[in-house]
mmCIF file with all atom_site columns, C-alpha atoms in Angstrom:
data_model
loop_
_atom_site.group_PDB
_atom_site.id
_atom_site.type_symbol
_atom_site.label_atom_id
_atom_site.label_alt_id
_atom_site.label_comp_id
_atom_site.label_asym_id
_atom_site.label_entity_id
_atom_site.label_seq_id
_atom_site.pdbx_PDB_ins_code
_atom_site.Cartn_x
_atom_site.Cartn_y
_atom_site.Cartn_z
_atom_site.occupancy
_atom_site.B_iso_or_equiv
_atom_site.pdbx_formal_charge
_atom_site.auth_seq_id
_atom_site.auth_comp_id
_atom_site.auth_asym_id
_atom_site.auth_atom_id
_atom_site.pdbx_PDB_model_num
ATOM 1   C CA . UNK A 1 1   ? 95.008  117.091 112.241 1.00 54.00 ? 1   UNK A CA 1
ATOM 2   C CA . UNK A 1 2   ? 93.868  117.156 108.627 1.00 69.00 ? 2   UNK A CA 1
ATOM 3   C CA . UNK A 1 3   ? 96.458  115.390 106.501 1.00 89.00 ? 3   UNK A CA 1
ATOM 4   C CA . UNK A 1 4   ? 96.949  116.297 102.883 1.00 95.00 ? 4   UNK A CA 1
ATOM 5   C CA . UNK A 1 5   ? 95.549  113.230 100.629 1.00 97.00 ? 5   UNK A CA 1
ATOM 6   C CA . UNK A 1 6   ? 98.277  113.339 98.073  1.00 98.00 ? 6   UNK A CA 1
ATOM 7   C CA . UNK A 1 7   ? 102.048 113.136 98.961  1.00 98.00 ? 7   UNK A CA 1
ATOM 8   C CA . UNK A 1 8   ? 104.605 113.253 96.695  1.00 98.00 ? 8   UNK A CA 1
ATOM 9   C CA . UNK A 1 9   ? 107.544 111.094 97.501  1.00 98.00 ? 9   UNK A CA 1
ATOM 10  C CA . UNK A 1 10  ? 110.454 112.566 95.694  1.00 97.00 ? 10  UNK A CA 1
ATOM 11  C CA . UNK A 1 11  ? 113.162 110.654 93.433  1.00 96.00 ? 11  UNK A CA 1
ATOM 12  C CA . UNK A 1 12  ? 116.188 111.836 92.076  1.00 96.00 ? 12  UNK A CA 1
ATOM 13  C CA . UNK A 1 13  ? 119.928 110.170 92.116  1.00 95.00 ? 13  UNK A CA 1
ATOM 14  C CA . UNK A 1 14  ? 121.620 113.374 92.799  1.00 96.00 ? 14  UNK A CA 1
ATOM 15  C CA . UNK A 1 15  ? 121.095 116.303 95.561  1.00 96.00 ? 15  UNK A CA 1
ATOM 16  C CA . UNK A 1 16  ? 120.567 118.303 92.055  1.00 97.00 ? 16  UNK A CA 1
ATOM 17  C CA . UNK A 1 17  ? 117.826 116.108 90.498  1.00 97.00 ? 17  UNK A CA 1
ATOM 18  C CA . UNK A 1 18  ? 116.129 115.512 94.067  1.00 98.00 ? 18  UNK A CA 1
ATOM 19  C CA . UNK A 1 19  ? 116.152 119.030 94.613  1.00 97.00 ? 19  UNK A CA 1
ATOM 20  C CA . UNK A 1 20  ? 114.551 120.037 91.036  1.00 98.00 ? 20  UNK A CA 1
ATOM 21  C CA . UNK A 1 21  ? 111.980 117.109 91.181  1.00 98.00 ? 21  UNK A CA 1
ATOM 22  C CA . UNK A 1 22  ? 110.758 118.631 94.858  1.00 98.00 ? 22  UNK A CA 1
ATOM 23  C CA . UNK A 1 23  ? 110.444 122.251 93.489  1.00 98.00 ? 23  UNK A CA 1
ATOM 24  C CA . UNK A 1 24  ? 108.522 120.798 90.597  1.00 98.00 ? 24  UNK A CA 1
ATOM 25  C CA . UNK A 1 25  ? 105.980 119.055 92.823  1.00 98.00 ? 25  UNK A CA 1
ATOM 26  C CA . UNK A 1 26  ? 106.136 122.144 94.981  1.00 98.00 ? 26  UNK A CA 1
ATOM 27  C CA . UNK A 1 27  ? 105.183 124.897 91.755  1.00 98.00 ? 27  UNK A CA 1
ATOM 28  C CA . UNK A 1 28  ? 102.286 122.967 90.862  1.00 98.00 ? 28  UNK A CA 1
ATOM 29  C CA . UNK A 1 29  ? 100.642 122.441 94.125  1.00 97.00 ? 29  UNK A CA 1
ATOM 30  C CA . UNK A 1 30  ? 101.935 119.454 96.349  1.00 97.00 ? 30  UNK A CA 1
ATOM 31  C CA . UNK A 1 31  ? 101.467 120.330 100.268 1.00 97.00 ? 31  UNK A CA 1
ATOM 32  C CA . UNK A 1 32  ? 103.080 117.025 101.539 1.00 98.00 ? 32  UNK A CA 1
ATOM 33  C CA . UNK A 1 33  ? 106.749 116.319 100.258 1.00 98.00 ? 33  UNK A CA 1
ATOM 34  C CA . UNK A 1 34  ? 109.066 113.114 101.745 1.00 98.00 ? 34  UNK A CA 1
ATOM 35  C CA . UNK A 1 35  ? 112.195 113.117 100.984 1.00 98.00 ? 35  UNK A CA 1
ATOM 36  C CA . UNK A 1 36  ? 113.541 109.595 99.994  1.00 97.00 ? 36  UNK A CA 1
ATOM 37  C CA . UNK A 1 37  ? 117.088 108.918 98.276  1.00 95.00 ? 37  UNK A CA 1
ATOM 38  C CA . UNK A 1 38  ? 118.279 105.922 99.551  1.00 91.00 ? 38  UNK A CA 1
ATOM 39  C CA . UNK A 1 39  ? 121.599 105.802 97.462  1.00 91.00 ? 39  UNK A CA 1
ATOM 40  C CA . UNK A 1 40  ? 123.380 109.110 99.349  1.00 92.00 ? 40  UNK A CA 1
ATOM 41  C CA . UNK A 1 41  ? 125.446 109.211 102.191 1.00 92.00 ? 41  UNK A CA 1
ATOM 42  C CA . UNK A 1 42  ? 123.922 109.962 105.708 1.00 90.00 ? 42  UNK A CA 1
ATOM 43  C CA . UNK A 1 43  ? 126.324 113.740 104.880 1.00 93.00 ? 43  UNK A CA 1
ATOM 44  C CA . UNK A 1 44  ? 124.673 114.004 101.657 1.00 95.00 ? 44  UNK A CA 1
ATOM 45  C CA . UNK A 1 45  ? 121.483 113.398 103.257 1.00 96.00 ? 45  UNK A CA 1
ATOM 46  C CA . UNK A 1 46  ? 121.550 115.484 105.691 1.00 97.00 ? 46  UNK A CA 1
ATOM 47  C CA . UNK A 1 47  ? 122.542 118.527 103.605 1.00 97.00 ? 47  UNK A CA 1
ATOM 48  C CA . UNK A 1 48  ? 119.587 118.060 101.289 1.00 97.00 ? 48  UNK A CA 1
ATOM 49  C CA . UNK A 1 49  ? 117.337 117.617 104.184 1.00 97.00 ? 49  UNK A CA 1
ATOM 50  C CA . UNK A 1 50  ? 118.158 121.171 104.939 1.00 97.00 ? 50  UNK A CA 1
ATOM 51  C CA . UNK A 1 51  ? 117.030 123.068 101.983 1.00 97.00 ? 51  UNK A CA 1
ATOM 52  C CA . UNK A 1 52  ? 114.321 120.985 101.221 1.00 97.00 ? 52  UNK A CA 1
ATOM 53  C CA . UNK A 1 53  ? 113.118 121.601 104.793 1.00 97.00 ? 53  UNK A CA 1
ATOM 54  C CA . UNK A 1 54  ? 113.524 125.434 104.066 1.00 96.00 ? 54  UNK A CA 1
ATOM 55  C CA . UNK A 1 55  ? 111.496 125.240 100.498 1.00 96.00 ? 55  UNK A CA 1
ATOM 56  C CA . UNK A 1 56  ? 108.754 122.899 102.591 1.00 97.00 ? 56  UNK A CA 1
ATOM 57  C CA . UNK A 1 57  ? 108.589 126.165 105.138 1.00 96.00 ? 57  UNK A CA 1
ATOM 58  C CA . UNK A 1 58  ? 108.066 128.561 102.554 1.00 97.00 ? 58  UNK A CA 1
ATOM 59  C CA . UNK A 1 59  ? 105.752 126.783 100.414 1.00 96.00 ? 59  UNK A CA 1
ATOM 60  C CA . UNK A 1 60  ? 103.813 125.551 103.970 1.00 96.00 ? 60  UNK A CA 1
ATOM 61  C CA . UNK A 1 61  ? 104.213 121.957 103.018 1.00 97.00 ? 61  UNK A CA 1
ATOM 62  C CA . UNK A 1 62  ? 104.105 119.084 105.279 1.00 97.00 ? 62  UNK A CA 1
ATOM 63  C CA . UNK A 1 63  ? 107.718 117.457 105.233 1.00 98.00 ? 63  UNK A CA 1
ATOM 64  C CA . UNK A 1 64  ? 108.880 114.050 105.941 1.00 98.00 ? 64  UNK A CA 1
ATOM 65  C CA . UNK A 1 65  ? 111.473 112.162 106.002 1.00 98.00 ? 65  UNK A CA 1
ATOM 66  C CA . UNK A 1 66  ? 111.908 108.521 104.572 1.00 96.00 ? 66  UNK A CA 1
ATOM 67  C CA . UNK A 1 67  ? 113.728 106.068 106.869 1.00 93.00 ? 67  UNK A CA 1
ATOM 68  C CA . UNK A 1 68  ? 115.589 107.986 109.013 1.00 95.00 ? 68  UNK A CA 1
ATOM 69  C CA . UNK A 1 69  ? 114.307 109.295 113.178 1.00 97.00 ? 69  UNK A CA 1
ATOM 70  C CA . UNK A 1 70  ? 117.921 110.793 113.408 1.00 96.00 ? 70  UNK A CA 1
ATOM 71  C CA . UNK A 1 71  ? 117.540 112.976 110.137 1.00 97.00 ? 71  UNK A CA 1
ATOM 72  C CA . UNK A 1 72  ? 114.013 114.019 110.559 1.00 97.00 ? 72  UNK A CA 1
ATOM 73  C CA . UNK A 1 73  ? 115.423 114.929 114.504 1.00 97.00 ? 73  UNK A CA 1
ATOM 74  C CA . UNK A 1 74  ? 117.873 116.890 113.674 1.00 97.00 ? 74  UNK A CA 1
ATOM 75  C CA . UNK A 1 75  ? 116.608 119.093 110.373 1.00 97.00 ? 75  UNK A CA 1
ATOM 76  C CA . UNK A 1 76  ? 113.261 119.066 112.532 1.00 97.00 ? 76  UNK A CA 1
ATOM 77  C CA . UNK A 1 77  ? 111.077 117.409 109.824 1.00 97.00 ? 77  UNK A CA 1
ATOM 78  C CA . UNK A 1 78  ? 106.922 117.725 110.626 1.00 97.00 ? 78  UNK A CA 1
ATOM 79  C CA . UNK A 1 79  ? 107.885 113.398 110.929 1.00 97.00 ? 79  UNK A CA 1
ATOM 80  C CA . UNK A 1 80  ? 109.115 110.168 109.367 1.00 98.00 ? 80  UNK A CA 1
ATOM 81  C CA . UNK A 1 81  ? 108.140 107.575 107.322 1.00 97.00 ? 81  UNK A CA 1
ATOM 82  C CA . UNK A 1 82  ? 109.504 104.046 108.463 1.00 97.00 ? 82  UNK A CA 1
ATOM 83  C CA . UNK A 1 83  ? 109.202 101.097 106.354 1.00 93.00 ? 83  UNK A CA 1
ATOM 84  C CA . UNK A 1 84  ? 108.833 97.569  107.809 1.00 88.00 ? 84  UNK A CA 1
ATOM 85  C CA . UNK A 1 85  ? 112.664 97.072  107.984 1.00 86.00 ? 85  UNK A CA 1
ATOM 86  C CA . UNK A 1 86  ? 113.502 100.442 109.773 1.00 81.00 ? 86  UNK A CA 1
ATOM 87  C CA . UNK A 1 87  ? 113.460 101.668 113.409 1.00 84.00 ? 87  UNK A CA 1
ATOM 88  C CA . UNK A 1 88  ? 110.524 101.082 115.290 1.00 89.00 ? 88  UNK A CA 1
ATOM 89  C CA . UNK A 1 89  ? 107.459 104.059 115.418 1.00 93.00 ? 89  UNK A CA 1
ATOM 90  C CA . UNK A 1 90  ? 107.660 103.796 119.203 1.00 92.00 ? 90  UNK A CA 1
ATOM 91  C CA . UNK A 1 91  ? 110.845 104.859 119.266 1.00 95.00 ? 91  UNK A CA 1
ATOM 92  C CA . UNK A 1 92  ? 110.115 107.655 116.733 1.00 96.00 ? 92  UNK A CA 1
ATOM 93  C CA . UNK A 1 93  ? 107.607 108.904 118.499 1.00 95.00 ? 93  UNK A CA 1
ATOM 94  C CA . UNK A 1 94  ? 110.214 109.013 121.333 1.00 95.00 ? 94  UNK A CA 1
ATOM 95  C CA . UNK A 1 95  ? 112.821 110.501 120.020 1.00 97.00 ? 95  UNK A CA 1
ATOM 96  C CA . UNK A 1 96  ? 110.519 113.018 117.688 1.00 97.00 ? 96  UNK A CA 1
ATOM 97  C CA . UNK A 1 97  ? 107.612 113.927 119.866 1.00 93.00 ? 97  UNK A CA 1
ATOM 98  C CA . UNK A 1 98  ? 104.029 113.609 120.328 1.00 90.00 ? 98  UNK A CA 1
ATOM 99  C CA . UNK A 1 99  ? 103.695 116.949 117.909 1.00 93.00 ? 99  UNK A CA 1
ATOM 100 C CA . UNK A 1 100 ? 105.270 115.206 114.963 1.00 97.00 ? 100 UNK A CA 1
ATOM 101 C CA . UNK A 1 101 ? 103.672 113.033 112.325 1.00 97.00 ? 101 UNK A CA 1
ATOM 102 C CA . UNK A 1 102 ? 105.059 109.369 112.323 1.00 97.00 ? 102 UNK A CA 1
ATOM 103 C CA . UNK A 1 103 ? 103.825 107.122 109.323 1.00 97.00 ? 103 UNK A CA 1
ATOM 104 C CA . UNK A 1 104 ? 104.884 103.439 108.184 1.00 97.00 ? 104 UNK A CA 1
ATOM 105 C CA . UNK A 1 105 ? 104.602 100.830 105.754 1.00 96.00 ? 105 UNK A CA 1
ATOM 106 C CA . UNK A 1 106 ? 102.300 98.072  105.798 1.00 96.00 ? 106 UNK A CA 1
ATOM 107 C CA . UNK A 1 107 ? 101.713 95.279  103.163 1.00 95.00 ? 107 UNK A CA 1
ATOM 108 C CA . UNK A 1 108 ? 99.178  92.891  104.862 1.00 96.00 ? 108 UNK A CA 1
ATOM 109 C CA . UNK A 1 109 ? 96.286  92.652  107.402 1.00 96.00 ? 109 UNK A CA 1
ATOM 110 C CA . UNK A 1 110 ? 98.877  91.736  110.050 1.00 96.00 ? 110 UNK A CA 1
ATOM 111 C CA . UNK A 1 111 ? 101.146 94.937  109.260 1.00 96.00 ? 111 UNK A CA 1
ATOM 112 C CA . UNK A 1 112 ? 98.509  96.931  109.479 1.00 97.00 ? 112 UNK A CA 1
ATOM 113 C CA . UNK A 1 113 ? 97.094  95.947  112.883 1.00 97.00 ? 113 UNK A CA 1
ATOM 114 C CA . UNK A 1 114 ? 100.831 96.018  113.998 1.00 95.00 ? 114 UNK A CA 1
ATOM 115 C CA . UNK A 1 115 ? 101.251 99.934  112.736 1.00 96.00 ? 115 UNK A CA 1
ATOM 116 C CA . UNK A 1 116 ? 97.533  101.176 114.237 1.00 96.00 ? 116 UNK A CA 1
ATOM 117 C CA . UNK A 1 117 ? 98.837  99.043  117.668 1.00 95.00 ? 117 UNK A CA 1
ATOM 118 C CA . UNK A 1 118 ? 102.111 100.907 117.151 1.00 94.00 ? 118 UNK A CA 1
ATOM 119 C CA . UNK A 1 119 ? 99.927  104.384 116.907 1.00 94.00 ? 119 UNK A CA 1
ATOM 120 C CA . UNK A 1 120 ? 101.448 105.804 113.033 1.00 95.00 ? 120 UNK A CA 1
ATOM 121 C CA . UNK A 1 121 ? 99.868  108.498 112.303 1.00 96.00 ? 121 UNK A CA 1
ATOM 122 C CA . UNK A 1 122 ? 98.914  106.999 109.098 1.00 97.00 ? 122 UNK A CA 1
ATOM 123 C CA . UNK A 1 123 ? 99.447  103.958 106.808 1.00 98.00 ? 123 UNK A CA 1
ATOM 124 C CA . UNK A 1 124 ? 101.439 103.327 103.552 1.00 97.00 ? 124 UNK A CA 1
ATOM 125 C CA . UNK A 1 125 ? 99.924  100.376 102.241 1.00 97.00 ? 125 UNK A CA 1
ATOM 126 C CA . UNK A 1 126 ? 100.933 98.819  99.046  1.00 95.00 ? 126 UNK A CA 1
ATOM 127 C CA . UNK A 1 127 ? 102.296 98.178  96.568  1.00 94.00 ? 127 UNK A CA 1
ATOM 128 C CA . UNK A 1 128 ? 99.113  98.735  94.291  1.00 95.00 ? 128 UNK A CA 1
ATOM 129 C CA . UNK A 1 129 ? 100.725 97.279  91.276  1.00 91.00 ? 129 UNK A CA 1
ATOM 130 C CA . UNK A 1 130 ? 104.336 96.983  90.410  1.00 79.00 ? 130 UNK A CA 1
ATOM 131 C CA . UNK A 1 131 ? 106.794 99.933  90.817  1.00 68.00 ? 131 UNK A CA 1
ATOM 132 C CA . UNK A 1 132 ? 110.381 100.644 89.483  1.00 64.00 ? 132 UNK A CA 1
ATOM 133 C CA . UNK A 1 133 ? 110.809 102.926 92.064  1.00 58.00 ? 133 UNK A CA 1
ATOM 134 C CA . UNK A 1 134 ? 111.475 101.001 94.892  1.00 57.00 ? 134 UNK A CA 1
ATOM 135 C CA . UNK A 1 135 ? 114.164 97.691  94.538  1.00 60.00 ? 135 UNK A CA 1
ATOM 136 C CA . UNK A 1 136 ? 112.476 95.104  97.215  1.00 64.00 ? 136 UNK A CA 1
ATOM 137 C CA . UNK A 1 137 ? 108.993 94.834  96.521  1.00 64.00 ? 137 UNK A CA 1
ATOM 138 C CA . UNK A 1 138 ? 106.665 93.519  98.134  1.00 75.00 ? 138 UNK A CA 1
ATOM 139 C CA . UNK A 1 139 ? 103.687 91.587  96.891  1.00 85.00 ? 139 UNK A CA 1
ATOM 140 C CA . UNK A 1 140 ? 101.519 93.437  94.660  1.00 92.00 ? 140 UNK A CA 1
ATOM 141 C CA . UNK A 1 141 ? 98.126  94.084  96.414  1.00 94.00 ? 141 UNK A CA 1
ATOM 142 C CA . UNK A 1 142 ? 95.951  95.464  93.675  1.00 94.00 ? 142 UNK A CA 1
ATOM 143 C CA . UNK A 1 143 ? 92.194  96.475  94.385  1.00 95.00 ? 143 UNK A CA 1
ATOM 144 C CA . UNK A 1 144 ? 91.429  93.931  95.883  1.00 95.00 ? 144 UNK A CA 1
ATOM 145 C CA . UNK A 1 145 ? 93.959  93.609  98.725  1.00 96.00 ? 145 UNK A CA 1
ATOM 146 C CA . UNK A 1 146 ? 92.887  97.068  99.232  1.00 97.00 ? 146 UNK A CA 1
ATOM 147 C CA . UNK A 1 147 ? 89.208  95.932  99.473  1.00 97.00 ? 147 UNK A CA 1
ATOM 148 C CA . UNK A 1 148 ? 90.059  92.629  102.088 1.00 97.00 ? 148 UNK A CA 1
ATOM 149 C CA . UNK A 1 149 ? 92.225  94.581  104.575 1.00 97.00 ? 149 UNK A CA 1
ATOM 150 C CA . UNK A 1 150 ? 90.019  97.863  104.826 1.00 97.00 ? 150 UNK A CA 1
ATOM 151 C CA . UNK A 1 151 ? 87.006  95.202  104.944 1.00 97.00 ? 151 UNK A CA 1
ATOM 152 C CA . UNK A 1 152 ? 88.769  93.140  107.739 1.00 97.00 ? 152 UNK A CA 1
ATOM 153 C CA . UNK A 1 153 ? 89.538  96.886  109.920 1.00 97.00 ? 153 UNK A CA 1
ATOM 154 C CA . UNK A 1 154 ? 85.580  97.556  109.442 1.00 96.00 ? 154 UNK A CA 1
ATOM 155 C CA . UNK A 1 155 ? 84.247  93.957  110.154 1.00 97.00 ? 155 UNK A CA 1
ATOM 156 C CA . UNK A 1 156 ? 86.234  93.981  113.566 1.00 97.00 ? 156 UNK A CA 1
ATOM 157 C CA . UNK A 1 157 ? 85.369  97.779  113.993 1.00 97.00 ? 157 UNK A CA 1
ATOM 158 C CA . UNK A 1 158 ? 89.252  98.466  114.372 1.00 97.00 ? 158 UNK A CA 1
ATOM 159 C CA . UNK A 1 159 ? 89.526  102.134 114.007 1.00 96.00 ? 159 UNK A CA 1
ATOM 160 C CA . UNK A 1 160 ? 92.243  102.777 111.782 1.00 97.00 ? 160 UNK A CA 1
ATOM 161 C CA . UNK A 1 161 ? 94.805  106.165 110.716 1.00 97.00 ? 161 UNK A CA 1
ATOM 162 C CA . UNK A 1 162 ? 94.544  107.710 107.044 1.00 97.00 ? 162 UNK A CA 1
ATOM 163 C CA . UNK A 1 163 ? 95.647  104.814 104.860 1.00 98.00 ? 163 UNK A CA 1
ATOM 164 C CA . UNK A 1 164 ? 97.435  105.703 101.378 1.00 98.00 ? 164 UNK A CA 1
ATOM 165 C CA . UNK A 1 165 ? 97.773  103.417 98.594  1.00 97.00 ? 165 UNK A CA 1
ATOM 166 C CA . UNK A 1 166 ? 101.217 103.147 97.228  1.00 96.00 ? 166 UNK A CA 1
ATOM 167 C CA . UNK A 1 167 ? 102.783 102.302 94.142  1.00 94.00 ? 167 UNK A CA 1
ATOM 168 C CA . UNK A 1 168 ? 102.135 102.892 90.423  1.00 93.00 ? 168 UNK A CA 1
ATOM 169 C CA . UNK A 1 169 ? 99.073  104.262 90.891  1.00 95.00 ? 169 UNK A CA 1
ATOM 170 C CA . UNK A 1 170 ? 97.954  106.736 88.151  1.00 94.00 ? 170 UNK A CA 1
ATOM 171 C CA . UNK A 1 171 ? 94.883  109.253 87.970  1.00 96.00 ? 171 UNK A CA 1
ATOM 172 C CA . UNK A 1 172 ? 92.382  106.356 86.795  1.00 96.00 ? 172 UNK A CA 1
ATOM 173 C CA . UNK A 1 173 ? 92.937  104.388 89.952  1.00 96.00 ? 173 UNK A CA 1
ATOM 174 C CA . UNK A 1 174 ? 91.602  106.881 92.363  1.00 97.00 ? 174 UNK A CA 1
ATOM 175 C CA . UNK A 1 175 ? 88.239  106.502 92.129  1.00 96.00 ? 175 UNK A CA 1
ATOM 176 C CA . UNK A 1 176 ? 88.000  102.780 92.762  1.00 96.00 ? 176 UNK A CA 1
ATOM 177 C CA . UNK A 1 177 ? 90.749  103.073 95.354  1.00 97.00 ? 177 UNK A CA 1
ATOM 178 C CA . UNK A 1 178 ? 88.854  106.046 97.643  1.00 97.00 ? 178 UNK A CA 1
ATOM 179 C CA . UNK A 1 179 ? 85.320  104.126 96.859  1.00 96.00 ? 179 UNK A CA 1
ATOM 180 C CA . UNK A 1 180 ? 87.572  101.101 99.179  1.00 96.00 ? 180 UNK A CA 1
ATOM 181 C CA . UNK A 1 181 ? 87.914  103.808 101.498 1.00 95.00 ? 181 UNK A CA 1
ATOM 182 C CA . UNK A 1 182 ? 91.623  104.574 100.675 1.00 97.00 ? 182 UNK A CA 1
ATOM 183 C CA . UNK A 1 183 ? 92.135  108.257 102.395 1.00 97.00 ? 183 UNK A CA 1
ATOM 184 C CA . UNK A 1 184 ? 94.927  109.122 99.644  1.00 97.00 ? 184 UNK A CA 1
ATOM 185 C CA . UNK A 1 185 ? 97.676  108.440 97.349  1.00 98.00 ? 185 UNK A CA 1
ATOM 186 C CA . UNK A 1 186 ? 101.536 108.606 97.951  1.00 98.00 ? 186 UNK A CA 1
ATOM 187 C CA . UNK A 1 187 ? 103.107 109.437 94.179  1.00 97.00 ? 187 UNK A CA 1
ATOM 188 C CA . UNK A 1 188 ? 106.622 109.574 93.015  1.00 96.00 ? 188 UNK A CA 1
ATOM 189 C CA . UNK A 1 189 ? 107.404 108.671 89.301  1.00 95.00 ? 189 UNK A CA 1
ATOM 190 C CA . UNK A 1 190 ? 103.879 109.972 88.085  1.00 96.00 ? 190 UNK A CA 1
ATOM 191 C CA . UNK A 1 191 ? 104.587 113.619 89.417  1.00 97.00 ? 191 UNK A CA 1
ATOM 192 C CA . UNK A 1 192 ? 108.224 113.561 88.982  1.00 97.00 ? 192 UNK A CA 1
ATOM 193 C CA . UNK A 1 193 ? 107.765 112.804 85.352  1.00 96.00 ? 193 UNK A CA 1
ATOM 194 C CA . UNK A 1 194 ? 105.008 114.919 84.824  1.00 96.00 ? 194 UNK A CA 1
ATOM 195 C CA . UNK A 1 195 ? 104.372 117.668 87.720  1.00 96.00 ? 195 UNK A CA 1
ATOM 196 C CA . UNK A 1 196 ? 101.451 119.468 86.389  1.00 96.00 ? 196 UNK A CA 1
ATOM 197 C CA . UNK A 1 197 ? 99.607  115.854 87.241  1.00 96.00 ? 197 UNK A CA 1
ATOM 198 C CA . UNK A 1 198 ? 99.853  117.590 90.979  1.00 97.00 ? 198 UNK A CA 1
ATOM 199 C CA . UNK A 1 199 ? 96.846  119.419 90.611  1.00 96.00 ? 199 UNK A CA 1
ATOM 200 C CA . UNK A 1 200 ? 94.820  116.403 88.737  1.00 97.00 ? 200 UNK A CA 1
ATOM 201 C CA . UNK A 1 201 ? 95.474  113.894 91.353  1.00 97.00 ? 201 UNK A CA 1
ATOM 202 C CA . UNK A 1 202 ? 93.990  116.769 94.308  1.00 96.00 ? 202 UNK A CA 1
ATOM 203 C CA . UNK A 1 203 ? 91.239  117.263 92.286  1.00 96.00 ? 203 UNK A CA 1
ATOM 204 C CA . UNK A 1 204 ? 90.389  113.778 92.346  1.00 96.00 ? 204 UNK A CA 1
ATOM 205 C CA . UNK A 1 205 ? 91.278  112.925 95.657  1.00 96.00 ? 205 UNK A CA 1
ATOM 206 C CA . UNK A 1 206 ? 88.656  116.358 96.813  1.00 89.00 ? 206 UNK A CA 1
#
């Protein structure tokens, strides 16, 4: 299954905000939305995860879910993304199906052989530089923590998912990042701020 490269991981405080931010993205081109808004209640959650699933449908965007197998269950999400502290992808991929697309968060070389030993369907690896976006960060990689742990998968021939790079990353870091053999980028304040960047970032990622 072809995965987009570039997915948009929305931000907003409000149902209101999250929900303008996502048709933003959407107008100008994203395919791959996740919905993340850690500060609502598992209701509030919920509710949005509704209509943003129905705006996903009509637009034919891939649609995930940050952090949560029951949500992404029961609004029947194309998957989940699970960060190191969440529920484990085997029981995602329980609970959601083999049909569904299960990623997760990595941070070192040993995260990553955990996720590709847990089978995600792809790799969130970062933080490429530091990020307001998310509160606990974990250490900044840069390109060239990129360059040892895609280096250390080759030199021990581990075969390894689409792996995104994560975290501030702007349209001048692409190149370098997919000439490390980065498969794509996961955005959220660069398109939410400005969501014409959308069709930049594909173009660069082609």
């Amino acid at each position: 299954m072809m995965q987009s490269k570039l997915q948009y991981i929305s931000q907003g405080t409000t149902a209101k905000e999250q929900t303008y931010n996502i048709l933003q993205a959407l107008d100008h081109g994203a395919d791959w939305i996740q919905l993340r808004w850690k500060t609502a209640t598992d209701e509030e959650r919920v509710k949005l995860a509704e209509q943003v699933r129905q705006r996903c449908q009509d637009y034919q965007a891939t649609y995930i879910i940050n952090d949560s197998i029951p949500i992404a269950k029961q609004v029947d999400a194309d998957g989940v993304h699970l960060g190191l502290d969440d529920e484990g992808i085997e029981k995602a991929r329980y609970v959601l199906g083999k049909g569904k697309i299960i990623g997760g968060t990595a941070n070192t070389i040993a995260d990553v052989t955990k996720r590709i030993d847990e089978g995600c369907n792809y790799i969130g690896l970062g933080p490429y530089r530091t990020t307001s976006t998310k509160e606990k960060l974990s250490p900044v990689l840069g390109i060239e923590g990129y360059r040892k742990i895609i280096l250390y998968l080759k030199e021990h021939e581990i075969d390894f998912p689409p792996i995104y790079a994560i975290g501030g990353i702007d349209l001048t870091d692409i190149q370098s990042l997919l000439e490390e053999g980065i498969y794509g980028v996961a955005i959220s304040k660069a398109i939410t701020d400005t969501p014409i960047l959308v069709s930049d970032f594909k173009k660069l990622l082609r």
